[in-house]
Amino acid sequence: MKLYDLQSAPNPRRVRIFMAEKGIEGVEKVSVDLPAGENLSDQFRAMNPMAQVPVLELDDGTQLSESVAICRYLESAFPEPNLMGVEALEQASIEMWQRRIEFNLFYPVLMAFRNIKGLFADRERISGEWGDISKERARTTMAWLDSHLADREFIAADRYTIADITALCAVDFARVVALRHEQEGLEHLEAWHQRIASRPSSQA
Amino acid sequence: MKLYDLQSAPNPRRVRIFMAEKGIEGVEKVSVDLPAGENLSDQFRAMNPMAQVPVLELDDGTQLSESVAICRYLESAFPEPNLMGVEALEQASIEMWQRRIEFNLFYPVLMAFRNIKGLFADRERISGEWGDISKERARTTMAWLDSHLADREFIAADRYTIADITALCAVDFARVVALRHEQEGLEHLEAWHQRIASRPSSQA
């Protein structure tokens, strides 16, 4: 397998951590220079019309994009350890938490980054006002997550799941817009972060 | 089962259509008055801390939220007809398309609605500028989807899937921000819309 990747970007990091937790090795990494617009080439768009990383290329040449869809495939191909739920209700519950974190923390952090920093202002209209609103929403979600984690070790289940991966990547990436969870006085979120960030997979 | 619902809202509609396609009947519908803020009550937040519809309550009292997570549960509980893929690669591919439509069409339409119309301005900061940008992005995605549908009957597979449901709900809801696909000269998207909207499920 081959992963079209960018080390500094939060979405490919989700897939790299997912792979590391499952012990998937030998995946070739191809770095795509997003700031330089390598992802905007016809060649790259033929792989992923959304012009985003990551893209996972399977050994038969099949190309998959969208981080969570890639994780879904890997979950089937490499079932252990389970990260997305076993039976129907657990799968749905973990997906519910994954999406809560994605829409209320991960995505607002990305919107804050793109609209405040303007790294892609050469290719998309941006709004500084929306950047500020997004950052504030991410901060609000962090506070809510802190209370959620007051009596839980992990976000979605009694074990590590994809929801923890999405939250870790969001909380860490929030630093690029000067939103630092450790400065928000959120002790439960901080304790969770220490547990999750200390796993070897977080270095992937 | 009981569905906390709002007839006019696009997210509950996704779940209602999903149920109709599977022939799931006898589900009690409880309408939640979002404009009046019924979803903001402590009672509702105890069901869904995100204060959103839909919420599916199972017969044992378990409550699930997040539309796609609810669909995931229903797909397991009522496997036929399949709407989210059978084997690993097909599941991942349909999820990839579902998310492409969700992030580039459905979500921008919602952001356009919330930021241009300001229906929830009593409970969230809004940005008219972001509303305009979001509407433009939805329009761009419609044009891209038109070309994708030039030689395809359905969005993600050779049959109707959850990606078609998400796209239908987005295209129809876009009318509230005066974005009408039929006025955009997109003949393939219009032909797809006629096929999909004529299914009985679209009335659910």
Short mmCIF file of C-alpha atoms in Angstrom, two decimals:
data_model
loop_
_atom_site.label_atom_id
_atom_site.label_comp_id
_atom_site.label_asym_id
_atom_site.label_seq_id
_atom_site.Cartn_x
_atom_site.Cartn_y
_atom_site.Cartn_z
CA MET A 1 0.00 0.00 0.00
CA LYS A 2 1.02 3.59 -0.63
CA LEU A 3 -0.17 6.64 1.33
CA TYR A 4 -0.19 10.09 -0.25
CA ASP A 5 0.57 12.10 2.80
CA LEU A 6 1.69 15.36 4.37
CA GLN A 7 3.45 15.09 7.72
CA SER A 8 2.17 18.40 9.11
CA ALA A 9 -1.49 18.00 8.10
CA PRO A 10 -4.07 16.69 10.59
CA ASN A 11 -6.11 14.50 8.23
CA PRO A 12 -3.25 12.28 7.04
CA ARG A 13 -2.14 12.07 10.66
CA ARG A 14 -5.47 10.46 11.54
CA VAL A 15 -4.77 7.67 9.06
CA ARG A 16 -1.12 7.29 10.12
CA ILE A 17 -2.13 6.91 13.78
CA PHE A 18 -4.89 4.47 12.82
CA MET A 19 -2.33 2.37 10.96
CA ALA A 20 0.16 2.55 13.82
CA GLU A 21 -2.44 1.38 16.36
CA LYS A 22 -3.12 -1.63 14.13
CA GLY A 23 0.55 -2.34 13.59
CA ILE A 24 0.25 -1.92 9.82
CA GLU A 25 3.79 -1.62 8.50
CA GLY A 26 5.59 -1.30 5.16
CA VAL A 27 3.29 1.39 3.78
CA GLU A 28 5.15 3.64 1.33
CA LYS A 29 4.62 7.34 2.14
CA VAL A 30 4.53 9.87 -0.69
CA SER A 31 4.65 13.43 0.55
CA VAL A 32 2.39 15.88 -1.32
CA ASP A 33 3.41 19.53 -1.08
CA LEU A 34 0.05 21.19 -0.42
CA PRO A 35 1.35 24.75 0.10
CA ALA A 36 3.07 24.53 -3.30
CA GLY A 37 -0.15 23.23 -4.86
CA GLU A 38 1.06 19.75 -5.86
CA ASN A 39 -2.42 18.52 -4.92
CA LEU A 40 -3.98 20.80 -7.54
CA SER A 41 -2.34 19.05 -10.50
CA ASP A 42 -4.45 17.09 -12.99
CA GLN A 43 -2.47 14.02 -12.03
CA PHE A 44 -3.38 14.34 -8.37
CA ARG A 45 -7.01 15.25 -9.09
CA ALA A 46 -7.31 12.07 -11.14
CA MET A 47 -6.62 10.22 -7.88
CA ASN A 48 -8.81 12.46 -5.74
CA PRO A 49 -11.05 15.08 -7.38
CA MET A 50 -11.29 16.83 -3.98
CA ALA A 51 -7.53 17.53 -4.28
CA GLN A 52 -6.90 16.54 -0.67
CA VAL A 53 -4.58 14.25 1.25
CA PRO A 54 -4.57 11.52 2.35
CA VAL A 55 -5.09 9.09 -0.50
CA LEU A 56 -4.48 5.40 0.09
CA GLU A 57 -3.43 3.38 -2.93
CA LEU A 58 -3.94 -0.35 -2.60
CA ASP A 59 -1.58 -2.87 -4.17
CA ASP A 60 -4.02 -3.42 -7.05
CA GLY A 61 -3.98 0.31 -7.82
CA THR A 62 -7.36 1.14 -6.25
CA GLN A 63 -7.27 4.61 -4.74
CA LEU A 64 -9.31 5.61 -1.70
CA SER A 65 -9.62 9.06 -0.21
CA GLU A 66 -11.47 10.66 2.72
CA SER A 67 -9.66 9.79 5.96
CA VAL A 68 -12.52 8.03 7.71
CA ALA A 69 -13.37 5.99 4.60
CA ILE A 70 -9.73 4.89 4.45
CA CYS A 71 -9.92 3.93 8.12
CA ARG A 72 -13.13 1.99 7.41
CA TYR A 73 -11.30 -0.06 4.78
CA LEU A 74 -8.32 -0.66 7.07
CA GLU A 75 -10.64 -1.69 9.91
CA SER A 76 -12.03 -4.46 7.70
CA ALA A 77 -8.67 -5.52 6.27
CA PHE A 78 -6.87 -5.42 9.65
CA PRO A 79 -9.57 -6.05 12.26
CA GLU A 80 -7.32 -6.07 15.35
CA PRO A 81 -7.22 -4.12 17.55
CA ASN A 82 -10.74 -2.94 16.90
CA LEU A 83 -11.02 0.86 16.65
CA MET A 84 -14.49 1.38 15.15
CA GLY A 85 -16.74 -0.99 17.10
CA VAL A 86 -17.64 -4.65 16.95
CA GLU A 87 -21.41 -5.19 17.00
CA ALA A 88 -24.02 -2.91 15.45
CA LEU A 89 -24.82 -0.68 18.41
CA GLU A 90 -21.19 -0.22 19.40
CA GLN A 91 -20.23 0.64 15.82
CA ALA A 92 -23.00 3.24 15.69
CA SER A 93 -22.09 4.67 19.09
CA ILE A 94 -18.40 5.05 18.21
CA GLU A 95 -19.36 6.63 14.87
CA MET A 96 -21.67 9.03 16.75
CA TRP A 97 -18.80 10.15 18.98
CA GLN A 98 -16.34 10.28 16.09
CA ARG A 99 -18.67 12.62 14.22
CA ARG A 100 -19.44 14.78 17.25
CA ILE A 101 -15.72 15.39 17.63
CA GLU A 102 -15.20 15.81 13.92
CA PHE A 103 -17.96 18.38 13.35
CA ASN A 104 -17.55 20.32 16.58
CA LEU A 105 -13.80 20.26 17.12
CA PHE A 106 -11.73 18.89 14.24
CA TYR A 107 -13.57 20.72 11.48
CA PRO A 108 -13.80 24.07 13.34
CA VAL A 109 -10.05 23.87 14.00
CA LEU A 110 -9.42 23.33 10.27
CA MET A 111 -11.76 26.22 9.41
CA ALA A 112 -9.98 28.44 11.94
CA PHE A 113 -6.63 27.52 10.39
CA ARG A 114 -7.68 28.05 6.81
CA ASN A 115 -9.56 31.28 7.42
CA ILE A 116 -7.22 32.91 9.95
CA LYS A 117 -3.88 31.85 8.49
CA GLY A 118 -4.93 32.03 4.84
CA LEU A 119 -2.41 29.41 3.74
CA PHE A 120 -4.73 28.46 0.86
CA ALA A 121 -6.03 31.96 0.12
CA ASP A 122 -4.61 31.56 -3.40
CA ARG A 123 -7.19 28.86 -4.07
CA GLU A 124 -10.22 29.59 -1.86
CA ARG A 125 -12.13 32.62 -0.65
CA ILE A 126 -11.60 33.02 3.07
CA SER A 127 -13.28 34.96 5.88
CA GLY A 128 -11.30 36.09 8.90
CA GLU A 129 -14.59 36.56 10.73
CA TRP A 130 -15.45 32.90 10.16
CA GLY A 131 -11.96 31.95 11.31
CA ASP A 132 -12.58 33.70 14.63
CA ILE A 133 -16.04 32.15 15.03
CA SER A 134 -14.60 28.70 14.27
CA LYS A 135 -11.81 29.11 16.80
CA GLU A 136 -14.34 30.11 19.45
CA ARG A 137 -16.48 27.06 18.63
CA ALA A 138 -13.46 24.80 18.94
CA ARG A 139 -12.72 26.36 22.34
CA THR A 140 -16.33 25.75 23.45
CA THR A 141 -16.13 22.12 22.34
CA MET A 142 -12.89 21.64 24.26
CA ALA A 143 -14.64 22.81 27.43
CA TRP A 144 -17.54 20.44 26.79
CA LEU A 145 -15.12 17.59 26.07
CA ASP A 146 -13.39 18.32 29.36
CA SER A 147 -16.61 17.68 31.27
CA HIS A 148 -17.32 14.58 29.17
CA LEU A 149 -13.92 13.21 30.15
CA ALA A 150 -14.37 13.90 33.87
CA ASP A 151 -15.23 10.25 34.54
CA ARG A 152 -14.07 8.56 31.34
CA GLU A 153 -10.67 7.36 30.21
CA PHE A 154 -11.55 7.48 26.50
CA ILE A 155 -14.07 9.46 24.46
CA ALA A 156 -16.39 6.90 22.90
CA ALA A 157 -15.97 3.57 24.69
CA ASP A 158 -14.04 1.93 27.51
CA ARG A 159 -11.10 1.63 25.16
CA TYR A 160 -9.15 3.68 22.62
CA THR A 161 -11.11 4.28 19.39
CA ILE A 162 -11.09 6.39 16.25
CA ALA A 163 -12.86 9.14 18.24
CA ASP A 164 -9.72 9.55 20.36
CA ILE A 165 -7.61 9.76 17.20
CA THR A 166 -9.79 12.50 15.70
CA ALA A 167 -9.77 14.44 18.97
CA LEU A 168 -5.98 14.12 19.41
CA CYS A 169 -5.31 15.41 15.90
CA ALA A 170 -7.72 18.31 16.45
CA VAL A 171 -6.37 19.32 19.85
CA ASP A 172 -2.76 19.18 18.65
CA PHE A 173 -3.46 21.03 15.40
CA ALA A 174 -5.34 23.76 17.29
CA ARG A 175 -1.92 25.06 18.38
CA VAL A 176 -1.42 26.54 14.90
CA VAL A 177 -4.22 29.02 15.66
CA ALA A 178 -2.89 29.65 19.18
CA LEU A 179 -5.61 27.57 20.83
CA ARG A 180 -3.80 25.53 23.48
CA HIS A 181 -5.92 23.20 25.56
CA GLU A 182 -3.37 23.25 28.37
CA GLN A 183 -3.92 26.98 28.79
CA GLU A 184 -7.69 26.61 29.07
CA GLY A 185 -7.68 25.13 32.58
CA LEU A 186 -9.28 21.90 31.36
CA GLU A 187 -7.78 19.30 33.67
CA HIS A 188 -9.72 16.29 32.42
CA LEU A 189 -8.96 17.07 28.79
CA GLU A 190 -5.31 17.58 29.74
CA ALA A 191 -5.18 14.23 31.55
CA TRP A 192 -6.80 12.52 28.56
CA HIS A 193 -4.32 14.24 26.23
CA GLN A 194 -1.38 13.01 28.28
CA ARG A 195 -2.73 9.44 28.14
CA ILE A 196 -3.38 9.54 24.40
CA ALA A 197 -0.32 11.52 23.31
CA SER A 198 1.98 9.17 25.23
CA ARG A 199 0.96 6.22 23.06
CA PRO A 200 3.65 5.38 20.49
CA SER A 201 1.06 5.74 17.69
CA SER A 202 0.82 9.49 18.30
CA GLN A 203 4.30 9.85 16.80
CA ALA A 204 3.22 8.28 13.51
CA MET B 1 -38.28 2.85 17.78
CA LYS B 2 -38.88 6.58 18.15
CA LEU B 3 -37.37 9.31 15.97
CA TYR B 4 -36.93 12.86 17.31
CA ASP B 5 -37.49 14.70 14.12
CA LEU B 6 -38.23 17.95 12.31
CA GLN B 7 -40.02 17.63 8.97
CA SER B 8 -38.38 20.67 7.35
CA ALA B 9 -34.78 19.92 8.41
CA PRO B 10 -32.39 18.15 6.02
CA ASN B 11 -30.59 15.93 8.53
CA PRO B 12 -33.68 14.14 9.88
CA ARG B 13 -34.82 13.79 6.28
CA ARG B 14 -31.69 11.76 5.52
CA VAL B 15 -32.72 9.26 8.20
CA ARG B 16 -36.38 9.21 7.17
CA ILE B 17 -35.43 8.45 3.54
CA PHE B 18 -32.96 5.80 4.69
CA MET B 19 -35.75 4.13 6.69
CA ALA B 20 -38.22 4.39 3.80
CA GLU B 21 -35.78 2.75 1.38
CA LYS B 22 -35.43 -0.15 3.82
CA GLY B 23 -39.16 -0.38 4.40
CA ILE B 24 -38.80 0.25 8.13
CA GLU B 25 -42.28 1.08 9.42
CA GLY B 26 -44.00 1.83 12.69
CA VAL B 27 -41.41 4.33 13.92
CA GLU B 28 -42.99 6.95 16.18
CA LYS B 29 -42.04 10.49 15.12
CA VAL B 30 -41.65 13.20 17.75
CA SER B 31 -41.37 16.66 16.25
CA VAL B 32 -38.84 18.95 17.95
CA ASP B 33 -39.43 22.67 17.44
CA LEU B 34 -35.90 23.87 16.69
CA PRO B 35 -36.80 27.51 15.88
CA ALA B 36 -38.52 27.74 19.28
CA GLY B 37 -35.45 26.21 20.95
CA GLU B 38 -37.04 22.97 22.19
CA ASN B 39 -33.75 21.27 21.36
CA LEU B 40 -31.91 23.54 23.80
CA SER B 41 -33.74 22.23 26.88
CA ASP B 42 -31.86 20.25 29.53
CA GLN B 43 -34.18 17.35 28.78
CA PHE B 44 -33.24 17.28 25.10
CA ARG B 45 -29.54 17.83 25.77
CA ALA B 46 -29.59 14.80 28.05
CA MET B 47 -30.49 12.80 24.93
CA ASN B 48 -28.07 14.61 22.65
CA PRO B 49 -25.54 17.07 24.09
CA MET B 50 -25.12 18.52 20.58
CA ALA B 51 -28.79 19.67 20.80
CA GLN B 52 -29.54 18.49 17.27
CA VAL B 53 -32.11 16.36 15.53
CA PRO B 54 -32.45 13.58 14.61
CA VAL B 55 -32.20 11.32 17.64
CA LEU B 56 -33.23 7.68 17.31
CA GLU B 57 -34.49 6.03 20.48
CA LEU B 58 -34.40 2.25 20.43
CA ASP B 59 -37.01 0.14 22.18
CA ASP B 60 -34.64 -0.48 25.09
CA GLY B 61 -34.26 3.28 25.59
CA THR B 62 -30.82 3.59 23.97
CA GLN B 63 -30.50 6.94 22.19
CA LEU B 64 -28.38 7.46 19.11
CA SER B 65 -27.69 10.74 17.37
CA GLU B 66 -25.69 11.92 14.32
CA SER B 67 -27.59 11.02 11.17
CA VAL B 68 -24.97 8.81 9.56
CA ALA B 69 -24.33 6.93 12.81
CA ILE B 70 -28.08 6.26 13.03
CA CYS B 71 -28.01 5.01 9.43
CA ARG B 72 -25.06 2.78 10.29
CA TYR B 73 -27.09 1.16 13.06
CA LEU B 74 -30.13 0.74 10.81
CA GLU B 75 -27.96 -0.76 8.07
CA SER B 76 -26.88 -3.51 10.48
CA ALA B 77 -30.32 -4.06 11.96
CA PHE B 78 -32.12 -4.01 8.57
CA PRO B 79 -29.52 -5.14 6.02
CA GLU B 80 -31.79 -5.13 2.94
CA PRO B 81 -31.66 -3.35 0.61
CA ASN B 82 -28.02 -2.53 1.18
CA LEU B 83 -27.32 1.23 1.18
CA MET B 84 -23.79 1.45 2.63
CA GLY B 85 -21.83 -1.29 0.89
CA VAL B 86 -21.35 -5.00 1.31
CA GLU B 87 -17.68 -5.99 1.31
CA ALA B 88 -14.81 -3.91 2.69
CA LEU B 89 -13.77 -2.00 -0.40
CA GLU B 90 -17.34 -1.21 -1.46
CA GLN B 91 -18.17 0.01 2.04
CA ALA B 92 -15.13 2.29 1.99
CA SER B 93 -15.89 3.56 -1.49
CA ILE B 94 -19.50 4.42 -0.66
CA GLU B 95 -18.36 6.12 2.54
CA MET B 96 -15.79 8.09 0.52
CA TRP B 97 -18.54 9.37 -1.79
CA GLN B 98 -20.93 9.99 1.07
CA ARG B 99 -18.34 12.17 2.77
CA ARG B 100 -17.35 14.00 -0.41
CA ILE B 101 -20.99 15.01 -0.85
CA GLU B 102 -21.42 15.77 2.82
CA PHE B 103 -18.39 18.03 3.22
CA ASN B 104 -18.58 19.76 -0.16
CA LEU B 105 -22.33 20.11 -0.71
CA PHE B 106 -24.52 19.19 2.25
CA TYR B 107 -22.47 21.00 4.88
CA PRO B 108 -21.87 24.16 2.77
CA VAL B 109 -25.64 24.34 2.11
CA LEU B 110 -26.28 24.14 5.87
CA MET B 111 -23.64 26.80 6.52
CA ALA B 112 -25.15 29.03 3.84
CA PHE B 113 -28.59 28.62 5.43
CA ARG B 114 -27.46 29.28 8.98
CA ASN B 115 -25.22 32.22 8.12
CA ILE B 116 -27.37 33.93 5.49
CA LYS B 117 -30.82 33.35 7.00
CA GLY B 118 -29.72 33.68 10.63
CA LEU B 119 -32.53 31.46 11.91
CA PHE B 120 -30.33 30.45 14.86
CA ALA B 121 -28.63 33.82 15.35
CA ASP B 122 -30.05 33.86 18.88
CA ARG B 123 -27.81 30.93 19.75
CA GLU B 124 -24.73 31.13 17.53
CA ARG B 125 -22.47 33.83 16.10
CA ILE B 126 -22.97 34.03 12.36
CA SER B 127 -21.12 35.55 9.41
CA GLY B 128 -22.96 36.66 6.31
CA GLU B 129 -19.63 36.62 4.47
CA TRP B 130 -19.20 32.94 5.31
CA GLY B 131 -22.78 32.32 4.21
CA ASP B 132 -21.97 33.74 0.78
CA ILE B 133 -18.72 31.76 0.51
CA SER B 134 -20.53 28.58 1.51
CA LYS B 135 -23.27 29.11 -1.06
CA GLU B 136 -20.65 29.62 -3.75
CA ARG B 137 -18.88 26.41 -2.71
CA ALA B 138 -22.14 24.49 -2.87
CA ARG B 139 -22.72 25.88 -6.36
CA THR B 140 -19.21 24.78 -7.42
CA THR B 141 -19.81 21.29 -6.06
CA MET B 142 -23.10 21.06 -7.95
CA ALA B 143 -21.23 21.77 -11.19
CA TRP B 144 -18.62 19.14 -10.36
CA LEU B 145 -21.35 16.65 -9.46
CA ASP B 146 -23.01 17.32 -12.80
CA SER B 147 -19.89 16.19 -14.64
CA HIS B 148 -19.52 13.18 -12.31
CA LEU B 149 -23.07 12.15 -13.20
CA ALA B 150 -22.56 12.50 -16.97
CA ASP B 151 -22.11 8.74 -17.35
CA ARG B 152 -23.45 7.43 -14.05
CA GLU B 153 -26.96 6.72 -12.84
CA PHE B 154 -26.06 7.00 -9.15
CA ILE B 155 -23.34 8.83 -7.25
CA ALA B 156 -21.30 6.15 -5.50
CA ALA B 157 -22.11 2.76 -7.03
CA ASP B 158 -24.23 1.16 -9.74
CA ARG B 159 -27.18 1.36 -7.38
CA TYR B 160 -28.86 3.81 -5.01
CA THR B 161 -26.84 4.41 -1.83
CA ILE B 162 -26.60 6.73 1.16
CA ALA B 163 -24.54 9.11 -1.03
CA ASP B 164 -27.62 9.73 -3.19
CA ILE B 165 -29.67 10.40 -0.05
CA THR B 166 -27.19 12.97 1.25
CA ALA B 167 -27.00 14.66 -2.15
CA LEU B 168 -30.80 14.75 -2.59
CA CYS B 169 -31.32 16.35 0.81
CA ALA B 170 -28.58 18.91 0.08
CA VAL B 171 -29.82 19.82 -3.41
CA ASP B 172 -33.41 20.18 -2.21
CA PHE B 173 -32.50 22.17 0.91
CA ALA B 174 -30.33 24.53 -1.18
CA ARG B 175 -33.58 26.13 -2.37
CA VAL B 176 -33.88 27.91 1.00
CA VAL B 177 -30.83 29.99 0.05
CA ALA B 178 -32.08 30.50 -3.50
CA LEU B 179 -29.62 28.00 -5.00
CA ARG B 180 -31.67 26.01 -7.50
CA HIS B 181 -29.83 23.30 -9.38
CA GLU B 182 -32.38 23.43 -12.20
CA GLN B 183 -31.41 27.04 -12.88
CA GLU B 184 -27.71 26.22 -13.13
CA GLY B 185 -27.92 24.49 -16.51
CA LEU B 186 -26.68 21.20 -15.07
CA GLU B 187 -28.49 18.62 -17.18
CA HIS B 188 -26.89 15.50 -15.70
CA LEU B 189 -27.54 16.65 -12.15
CA GLU B 190 -31.11 17.50 -13.13
CA ALA B 191 -31.65 14.04 -14.71
CA TRP B 192 -30.22 12.41 -11.58
CA HIS B 193 -32.47 14.57 -9.41
CA GLN B 194 -35.53 13.52 -11.36
CA ARG B 195 -34.60 9.84 -10.96
CA ILE B 196 -33.92 10.14 -7.23
CA ALA B 197 -36.74 12.54 -6.31
CA SER B 198 -39.30 10.32 -8.06
CA ARG B 199 -38.61 7.43 -5.67
CA PRO B 200 -41.37 7.11 -3.06
CA SER B 201 -38.77 7.38 -0.29
CA SER B 202 -38.07 11.02 -1.16
CA GLN B 203 -41.51 11.90 0.29
CA ALA B 204 -40.61 10.46 3.68
#
